[in-house]
Amino acid sequence: MVIEVTEDTPQVIYEEDESLLSVKGPSFPENAIEFYTPIIERTENLEVNSKKMTCEFDFSILSSASNKMIYEIMMRLDNKYKEGKPIKVKWYYESFDEDMYDEGLGIQESLSIPFEIIEK
């Protein structure tokens, strides 16, 4: 699955064969549920195998509606992690963006998944 970046939606690359989920760019779509539902469905159906999955989130802006959907994705990934799927999350933020850092920190505290918060 590849979704190209727009003015209000992030680029999404979801490659199960490569064990990569990358979400990067602005995220304030008109309908966050509609935009993120296909990603949520894929994480729900993710195979639990031994191949480590890397999930990268790098937002320039994140609306509250998008934040809720990202949390849904993270919870599904956390369930797969608890079932035995090796998963690692990388959350990127700009040094000046305390809000994005705090968002990552809040999500990290809710999960069992190894979670890195990385300053760009």
Short mmCIF file of N, CA and C in Angstrom, two decimals:
data_model
loop_
_atom_site.label_atom_id
_atom_site.label_comp_id
_atom_site.label_asym_id
_atom_site.label_seq_id
_atom_site.Cartn_x
_atom_site.Cartn_y
_atom_site.Cartn_z
N MET A 1 0.85 -1.17 0.00
CA MET A 1 0.00 0.00 0.00
C MET A 1 0.90 1.23 0.00
N VAL A 2 0.65 2.12 -0.93
CA VAL A 2 1.36 3.40 -0.97
C VAL A 2 0.32 4.50 -1.19
N ILE A 3 0.35 5.49 -0.32
CA ILE A 3 -0.51 6.66 -0.46
C ILE A 3 0.42 7.86 -0.52
N GLU A 4 0.31 8.63 -1.58
CA GLU A 4 1.18 9.80 -1.74
C GLU A 4 0.76 10.93 -0.82
N VAL A 5 1.73 11.70 -0.40
CA VAL A 5 1.50 12.86 0.47
C VAL A 5 0.70 13.93 -0.27
N THR A 6 -0.18 14.61 0.45
CA THR A 6 -0.90 15.77 -0.09
C THR A 6 -0.72 16.92 0.90
N GLU A 7 -1.42 18.01 0.67
CA GLU A 7 -1.32 19.15 1.59
C GLU A 7 -1.82 18.80 2.99
N ASP A 8 -2.78 17.87 3.08
CA ASP A 8 -3.35 17.56 4.38
C ASP A 8 -3.32 16.09 4.79
N THR A 9 -2.67 15.25 3.97
CA THR A 9 -2.55 13.84 4.34
C THR A 9 -1.10 13.38 4.18
N PRO A 10 -0.68 12.48 5.05
CA PRO A 10 0.72 12.02 5.00
C PRO A 10 0.95 10.99 3.90
N GLN A 11 2.21 10.82 3.58
CA GLN A 11 2.61 9.70 2.74
C GLN A 11 2.54 8.45 3.62
N VAL A 12 1.96 7.41 3.08
CA VAL A 12 1.89 6.14 3.80
C VAL A 12 2.52 5.07 2.92
N ILE A 13 3.45 4.36 3.50
CA ILE A 13 4.03 3.19 2.84
C ILE A 13 3.82 2.03 3.80
N TYR A 14 3.08 1.05 3.35
CA TYR A 14 2.83 -0.14 4.15
C TYR A 14 3.24 -1.33 3.30
N GLU A 15 4.39 -1.88 3.59
CA GLU A 15 4.93 -3.01 2.85
C GLU A 15 5.06 -4.20 3.79
N GLU A 16 4.08 -5.07 3.79
CA GLU A 16 4.15 -6.23 4.68
C GLU A 16 5.33 -7.12 4.34
N ASP A 17 5.65 -7.28 3.05
CA ASP A 17 6.78 -8.12 2.66
C ASP A 17 8.09 -7.56 3.21
N GLU A 18 8.19 -6.24 3.25
CA GLU A 18 9.39 -5.58 3.77
C GLU A 18 9.28 -5.31 5.28
N SER A 19 8.13 -5.62 5.85
CA SER A 19 7.87 -5.37 7.27
C SER A 19 8.10 -3.91 7.64
N LEU A 20 7.46 -3.02 6.88
CA LEU A 20 7.61 -1.59 7.10
C LEU A 20 6.26 -0.90 7.03
N LEU A 21 6.04 -0.04 7.99
CA LEU A 21 4.93 0.92 7.95
C LEU A 21 5.55 2.28 8.18
N SER A 22 5.40 3.16 7.21
CA SER A 22 5.95 4.52 7.32
C SER A 22 4.83 5.52 7.05
N VAL A 23 4.64 6.44 8.00
CA VAL A 23 3.63 7.48 7.86
C VAL A 23 4.35 8.80 8.09
N LYS A 24 4.38 9.65 7.04
CA LYS A 24 5.23 10.83 7.11
C LYS A 24 4.56 12.03 6.44
N GLY A 25 4.53 13.15 7.15
CA GLY A 25 4.01 14.39 6.57
C GLY A 25 2.89 14.97 7.42
N PRO A 26 2.12 15.86 6.83
CA PRO A 26 1.01 16.48 7.57
C PRO A 26 -0.16 15.51 7.70
N SER A 27 -0.85 15.57 8.81
CA SER A 27 -2.01 14.71 8.96
C SER A 27 -3.17 15.47 9.59
N PHE A 28 -3.94 16.07 8.72
CA PHE A 28 -5.20 16.69 9.13
C PHE A 28 -6.23 16.53 8.01
N PRO A 29 -6.49 15.24 7.64
CA PRO A 29 -7.45 15.00 6.56
C PRO A 29 -8.85 15.43 6.97
N GLU A 30 -9.66 15.72 5.96
CA GLU A 30 -11.04 16.11 6.21
C GLU A 30 -11.78 15.00 6.96
N ASN A 31 -11.50 13.75 6.60
CA ASN A 31 -12.13 12.61 7.27
C ASN A 31 -11.03 11.63 7.69
N ALA A 32 -10.55 11.77 8.90
CA ALA A 32 -9.45 10.94 9.39
C ALA A 32 -9.84 9.46 9.45
N ILE A 33 -11.08 9.19 9.81
CA ILE A 33 -11.52 7.80 9.89
C ILE A 33 -11.43 7.14 8.52
N GLU A 34 -11.92 7.81 7.51
CA GLU A 34 -11.87 7.27 6.15
C GLU A 34 -10.43 7.08 5.68
N PHE A 35 -9.58 8.05 5.97
CA PHE A 35 -8.18 7.97 5.53
C PHE A 35 -7.44 6.82 6.21
N TYR A 36 -7.60 6.67 7.51
CA TYR A 36 -6.81 5.71 8.27
C TYR A 36 -7.41 4.31 8.37
N THR A 37 -8.68 4.13 8.03
CA THR A 37 -9.31 2.81 8.14
C THR A 37 -8.57 1.72 7.36
N PRO A 38 -8.13 1.94 6.12
CA PRO A 38 -7.41 0.85 5.43
C PRO A 38 -6.11 0.45 6.15
N ILE A 39 -5.46 1.39 6.80
CA ILE A 39 -4.23 1.09 7.53
C ILE A 39 -4.57 0.29 8.79
N ILE A 40 -5.61 0.70 9.47
CA ILE A 40 -6.06 -0.01 10.66
C ILE A 40 -6.43 -1.45 10.31
N GLU A 41 -7.14 -1.63 9.20
CA GLU A 41 -7.53 -2.97 8.79
C GLU A 41 -6.31 -3.84 8.49
N ARG A 42 -5.31 -3.27 7.87
CA ARG A 42 -4.10 -4.04 7.57
C ARG A 42 -3.35 -4.42 8.84
N THR A 43 -3.29 -3.51 9.79
CA THR A 43 -2.60 -3.86 11.04
C THR A 43 -3.39 -4.91 11.81
N GLU A 44 -4.69 -4.87 11.70
CA GLU A 44 -5.54 -5.88 12.35
C GLU A 44 -5.26 -7.26 11.77
N ASN A 45 -4.98 -7.32 10.47
CA ASN A 45 -4.75 -8.58 9.77
C ASN A 45 -3.29 -8.94 9.61
N LEU A 46 -2.41 -8.23 10.28
CA LEU A 46 -0.97 -8.46 10.20
C LEU A 46 -0.63 -9.86 10.69
N GLU A 47 0.17 -10.58 9.89
CA GLU A 47 0.58 -11.92 10.29
C GLU A 47 1.55 -11.85 11.46
N VAL A 48 1.36 -12.75 12.38
CA VAL A 48 2.30 -12.86 13.49
C VAL A 48 3.36 -13.86 13.05
N ASN A 49 4.50 -13.32 12.62
CA ASN A 49 5.63 -14.18 12.23
C ASN A 49 6.90 -13.61 12.85
N SER A 50 8.02 -14.21 12.56
CA SER A 50 9.27 -13.82 13.22
C SER A 50 9.97 -12.64 12.56
N LYS A 51 9.46 -12.16 11.42
CA LYS A 51 10.11 -11.04 10.74
C LYS A 51 9.78 -9.73 11.46
N LYS A 52 10.82 -9.03 11.88
CA LYS A 52 10.64 -7.80 12.65
C LYS A 52 10.04 -6.70 11.77
N MET A 53 9.04 -6.02 12.29
CA MET A 53 8.39 -4.92 11.58
C MET A 53 8.83 -3.60 12.20
N THR A 54 9.18 -2.67 11.33
CA THR A 54 9.53 -1.32 11.77
C THR A 54 8.40 -0.38 11.37
N CYS A 55 7.94 0.41 12.32
CA CYS A 55 6.86 1.37 12.09
C CYS A 55 7.41 2.75 12.39
N GLU A 56 7.41 3.62 11.38
CA GLU A 56 7.96 4.96 11.51
C GLU A 56 6.85 5.99 11.36
N PHE A 57 6.80 6.92 12.30
CA PHE A 57 5.81 7.99 12.28
C PHE A 57 6.56 9.31 12.36
N ASP A 58 6.33 10.15 11.36
CA ASP A 58 7.07 11.42 11.26
C ASP A 58 6.08 12.48 10.75
N PHE A 59 5.42 13.13 11.68
CA PHE A 59 4.38 14.10 11.32
C PHE A 59 4.89 15.53 11.41
N SER A 60 4.53 16.33 10.42
CA SER A 60 4.82 17.77 10.50
C SER A 60 3.70 18.47 11.27
N ILE A 61 2.50 17.92 11.20
CA ILE A 61 1.35 18.40 11.96
C ILE A 61 0.40 17.21 12.13
N LEU A 62 -0.27 17.16 13.27
CA LEU A 62 -1.14 16.03 13.57
C LEU A 62 -2.41 16.55 14.23
N SER A 63 -3.53 16.41 13.53
CA SER A 63 -4.80 16.87 14.09
C SER A 63 -5.25 15.92 15.20
N SER A 64 -6.17 16.38 16.02
CA SER A 64 -6.66 15.52 17.11
C SER A 64 -7.38 14.30 16.55
N ALA A 65 -8.10 14.44 15.45
CA ALA A 65 -8.78 13.30 14.83
C ALA A 65 -7.75 12.28 14.30
N SER A 66 -6.68 12.79 13.69
CA SER A 66 -5.62 11.90 13.21
C SER A 66 -4.93 11.22 14.38
N ASN A 67 -4.71 11.96 15.44
CA ASN A 67 -4.06 11.41 16.62
C ASN A 67 -4.85 10.21 17.15
N LYS A 68 -6.15 10.31 17.18
CA LYS A 68 -7.00 9.20 17.64
C LYS A 68 -6.83 7.99 16.74
N MET A 69 -6.72 8.22 15.43
CA MET A 69 -6.57 7.11 14.50
C MET A 69 -5.18 6.48 14.62
N ILE A 70 -4.17 7.29 14.83
CA ILE A 70 -2.82 6.76 15.04
C ILE A 70 -2.79 5.92 16.31
N TYR A 71 -3.48 6.37 17.32
CA TYR A 71 -3.57 5.59 18.56
C TYR A 71 -4.23 4.23 18.29
N GLU A 72 -5.27 4.22 17.46
CA GLU A 72 -5.92 2.95 17.08
C GLU A 72 -4.94 2.02 16.38
N ILE A 73 -4.17 2.56 15.47
CA ILE A 73 -3.15 1.76 14.77
C ILE A 73 -2.16 1.20 15.79
N MET A 74 -1.69 2.05 16.68
CA MET A 74 -0.71 1.63 17.68
C MET A 74 -1.27 0.53 18.58
N MET A 75 -2.53 0.64 18.96
CA MET A 75 -3.12 -0.38 19.83
C MET A 75 -3.20 -1.73 19.11
N ARG A 76 -3.51 -1.71 17.84
CA ARG A 76 -3.55 -2.96 17.07
C ARG A 76 -2.14 -3.54 16.93
N LEU A 77 -1.17 -2.67 16.68
CA LEU A 77 0.21 -3.14 16.61
C LEU A 77 0.65 -3.71 17.96
N ASP A 78 0.24 -3.07 19.03
CA ASP A 78 0.59 -3.55 20.36
C ASP A 78 -0.01 -4.94 20.61
N ASN A 79 -1.23 -5.15 20.16
CA ASN A 79 -1.85 -6.48 20.29
C ASN A 79 -1.05 -7.53 19.52
N LYS A 80 -0.61 -7.19 18.31
CA LYS A 80 0.19 -8.13 17.53
C LYS A 80 1.53 -8.39 18.21
N TYR A 81 2.10 -7.36 18.80
CA TYR A 81 3.36 -7.51 19.54
C TYR A 81 3.16 -8.47 20.71
N LYS A 82 2.07 -8.33 21.42
CA LYS A 82 1.77 -9.21 22.55
C LYS A 82 1.52 -10.65 22.10
N GLU A 83 1.07 -10.81 20.84
CA GLU A 83 0.86 -12.15 20.28
C GLU A 83 2.17 -12.77 19.79
N GLY A 84 3.25 -11.98 19.77
CA GLY A 84 4.54 -12.53 19.37
C GLY A 84 5.17 -11.91 18.14
N LYS A 85 4.52 -10.96 17.52
CA LYS A 85 5.09 -10.30 16.33
C LYS A 85 6.15 -9.30 16.79
N PRO A 86 7.40 -9.44 16.34
CA PRO A 86 8.41 -8.45 16.71
C PRO A 86 8.16 -7.13 15.97
N ILE A 87 7.92 -6.09 16.73
CA ILE A 87 7.59 -4.77 16.18
C ILE A 87 8.41 -3.73 16.92
N LYS A 88 8.85 -2.74 16.16
CA LYS A 88 9.57 -1.61 16.74
C LYS A 88 8.96 -0.33 16.17
N VAL A 89 8.72 0.66 17.03
CA VAL A 89 8.14 1.93 16.59
C VAL A 89 9.18 3.03 16.74
N LYS A 90 9.27 3.86 15.69
CA LYS A 90 10.12 5.05 15.73
C LYS A 90 9.21 6.27 15.54
N TRP A 91 9.25 7.18 16.48
CA TRP A 91 8.43 8.40 16.46
C TRP A 91 9.39 9.58 16.32
N TYR A 92 9.29 10.29 15.21
CA TYR A 92 10.20 11.41 14.94
C TYR A 92 9.52 12.74 15.28
N TYR A 93 10.34 13.69 15.72
CA TYR A 93 9.84 15.03 15.99
C TYR A 93 10.97 16.04 15.77
N GLU A 94 10.57 17.25 15.43
CA GLU A 94 11.53 18.35 15.29
C GLU A 94 11.89 18.86 16.68
N SER A 95 13.11 19.32 16.86
CA SER A 95 13.58 19.75 18.18
C SER A 95 12.72 20.86 18.79
N PHE A 96 12.13 21.68 17.94
CA PHE A 96 11.31 22.80 18.42
C PHE A 96 9.86 22.41 18.68
N ASP A 97 9.48 21.20 18.33
CA ASP A 97 8.08 20.78 18.38
C ASP A 97 7.79 19.96 19.64
N GLU A 98 7.60 20.65 20.75
CA GLU A 98 7.34 19.97 22.03
C GLU A 98 6.02 19.20 22.00
N ASP A 99 5.03 19.72 21.27
CA ASP A 99 3.74 19.03 21.19
C ASP A 99 3.89 17.65 20.55
N MET A 100 4.66 17.57 19.47
CA MET A 100 4.84 16.29 18.79
C MET A 100 5.64 15.32 19.68
N TYR A 101 6.62 15.86 20.41
CA TYR A 101 7.36 15.05 21.37
C TYR A 101 6.40 14.50 22.43
N ASP A 102 5.55 15.36 22.97
CA ASP A 102 4.60 14.96 24.00
C ASP A 102 3.60 13.92 23.47
N GLU A 103 3.18 14.07 22.21
CA GLU A 103 2.27 13.08 21.61
C GLU A 103 2.94 11.71 21.60
N GLY A 104 4.19 11.68 21.15
CA GLY A 104 4.92 10.42 21.12
C GLY A 104 5.08 9.82 22.50
N LEU A 105 5.41 10.66 23.46
CA LEU A 105 5.59 10.21 24.83
C LEU A 105 4.29 9.62 25.40
N GLY A 106 3.18 10.29 25.13
CA GLY A 106 1.89 9.80 25.59
C GLY A 106 1.53 8.46 25.00
N ILE A 107 1.80 8.28 23.71
CA ILE A 107 1.52 7.00 23.05
C ILE A 107 2.45 5.92 23.61
N GLN A 108 3.73 6.27 23.74
CA GLN A 108 4.72 5.32 24.23
C GLN A 108 4.32 4.73 25.58
N GLU A 109 3.79 5.57 26.46
CA GLU A 109 3.43 5.13 27.80
C GLU A 109 2.28 4.12 27.80
N SER A 110 1.51 4.07 26.71
CA SER A 110 0.36 3.18 26.62
C SER A 110 0.68 1.83 26.00
N LEU A 111 1.92 1.65 25.53
CA LEU A 111 2.25 0.47 24.74
C LEU A 111 3.30 -0.42 25.37
N SER A 112 3.33 -1.66 24.93
CA SER A 112 4.38 -2.61 25.30
C SER A 112 5.49 -2.65 24.26
N ILE A 113 5.19 -2.18 23.06
CA ILE A 113 6.11 -2.23 21.92
C ILE A 113 7.37 -1.42 22.22
N PRO A 114 8.55 -1.90 21.80
CA PRO A 114 9.73 -1.06 21.86
C PRO A 114 9.48 0.21 21.05
N PHE A 115 9.71 1.37 21.66
CA PHE A 115 9.27 2.65 21.10
C PHE A 115 10.39 3.66 21.27
N GLU A 116 10.90 4.17 20.17
CA GLU A 116 11.95 5.19 20.20
C GLU A 116 11.34 6.54 19.83
N ILE A 117 11.67 7.57 20.60
CA ILE A 117 11.30 8.93 20.24
C ILE A 117 12.59 9.60 19.78
N ILE A 118 12.60 10.02 18.52
CA ILE A 118 13.84 10.45 17.89
C ILE A 118 13.74 11.91 17.45
N GLU A 119 14.65 12.72 17.94
CA GLU A 119 14.72 14.12 17.53
C GLU A 119 15.41 14.20 16.18
N LYS A 120 14.81 14.95 15.26
CA LYS A 120 15.40 15.13 13.92
C LYS A 120 16.36 16.30 13.94
#
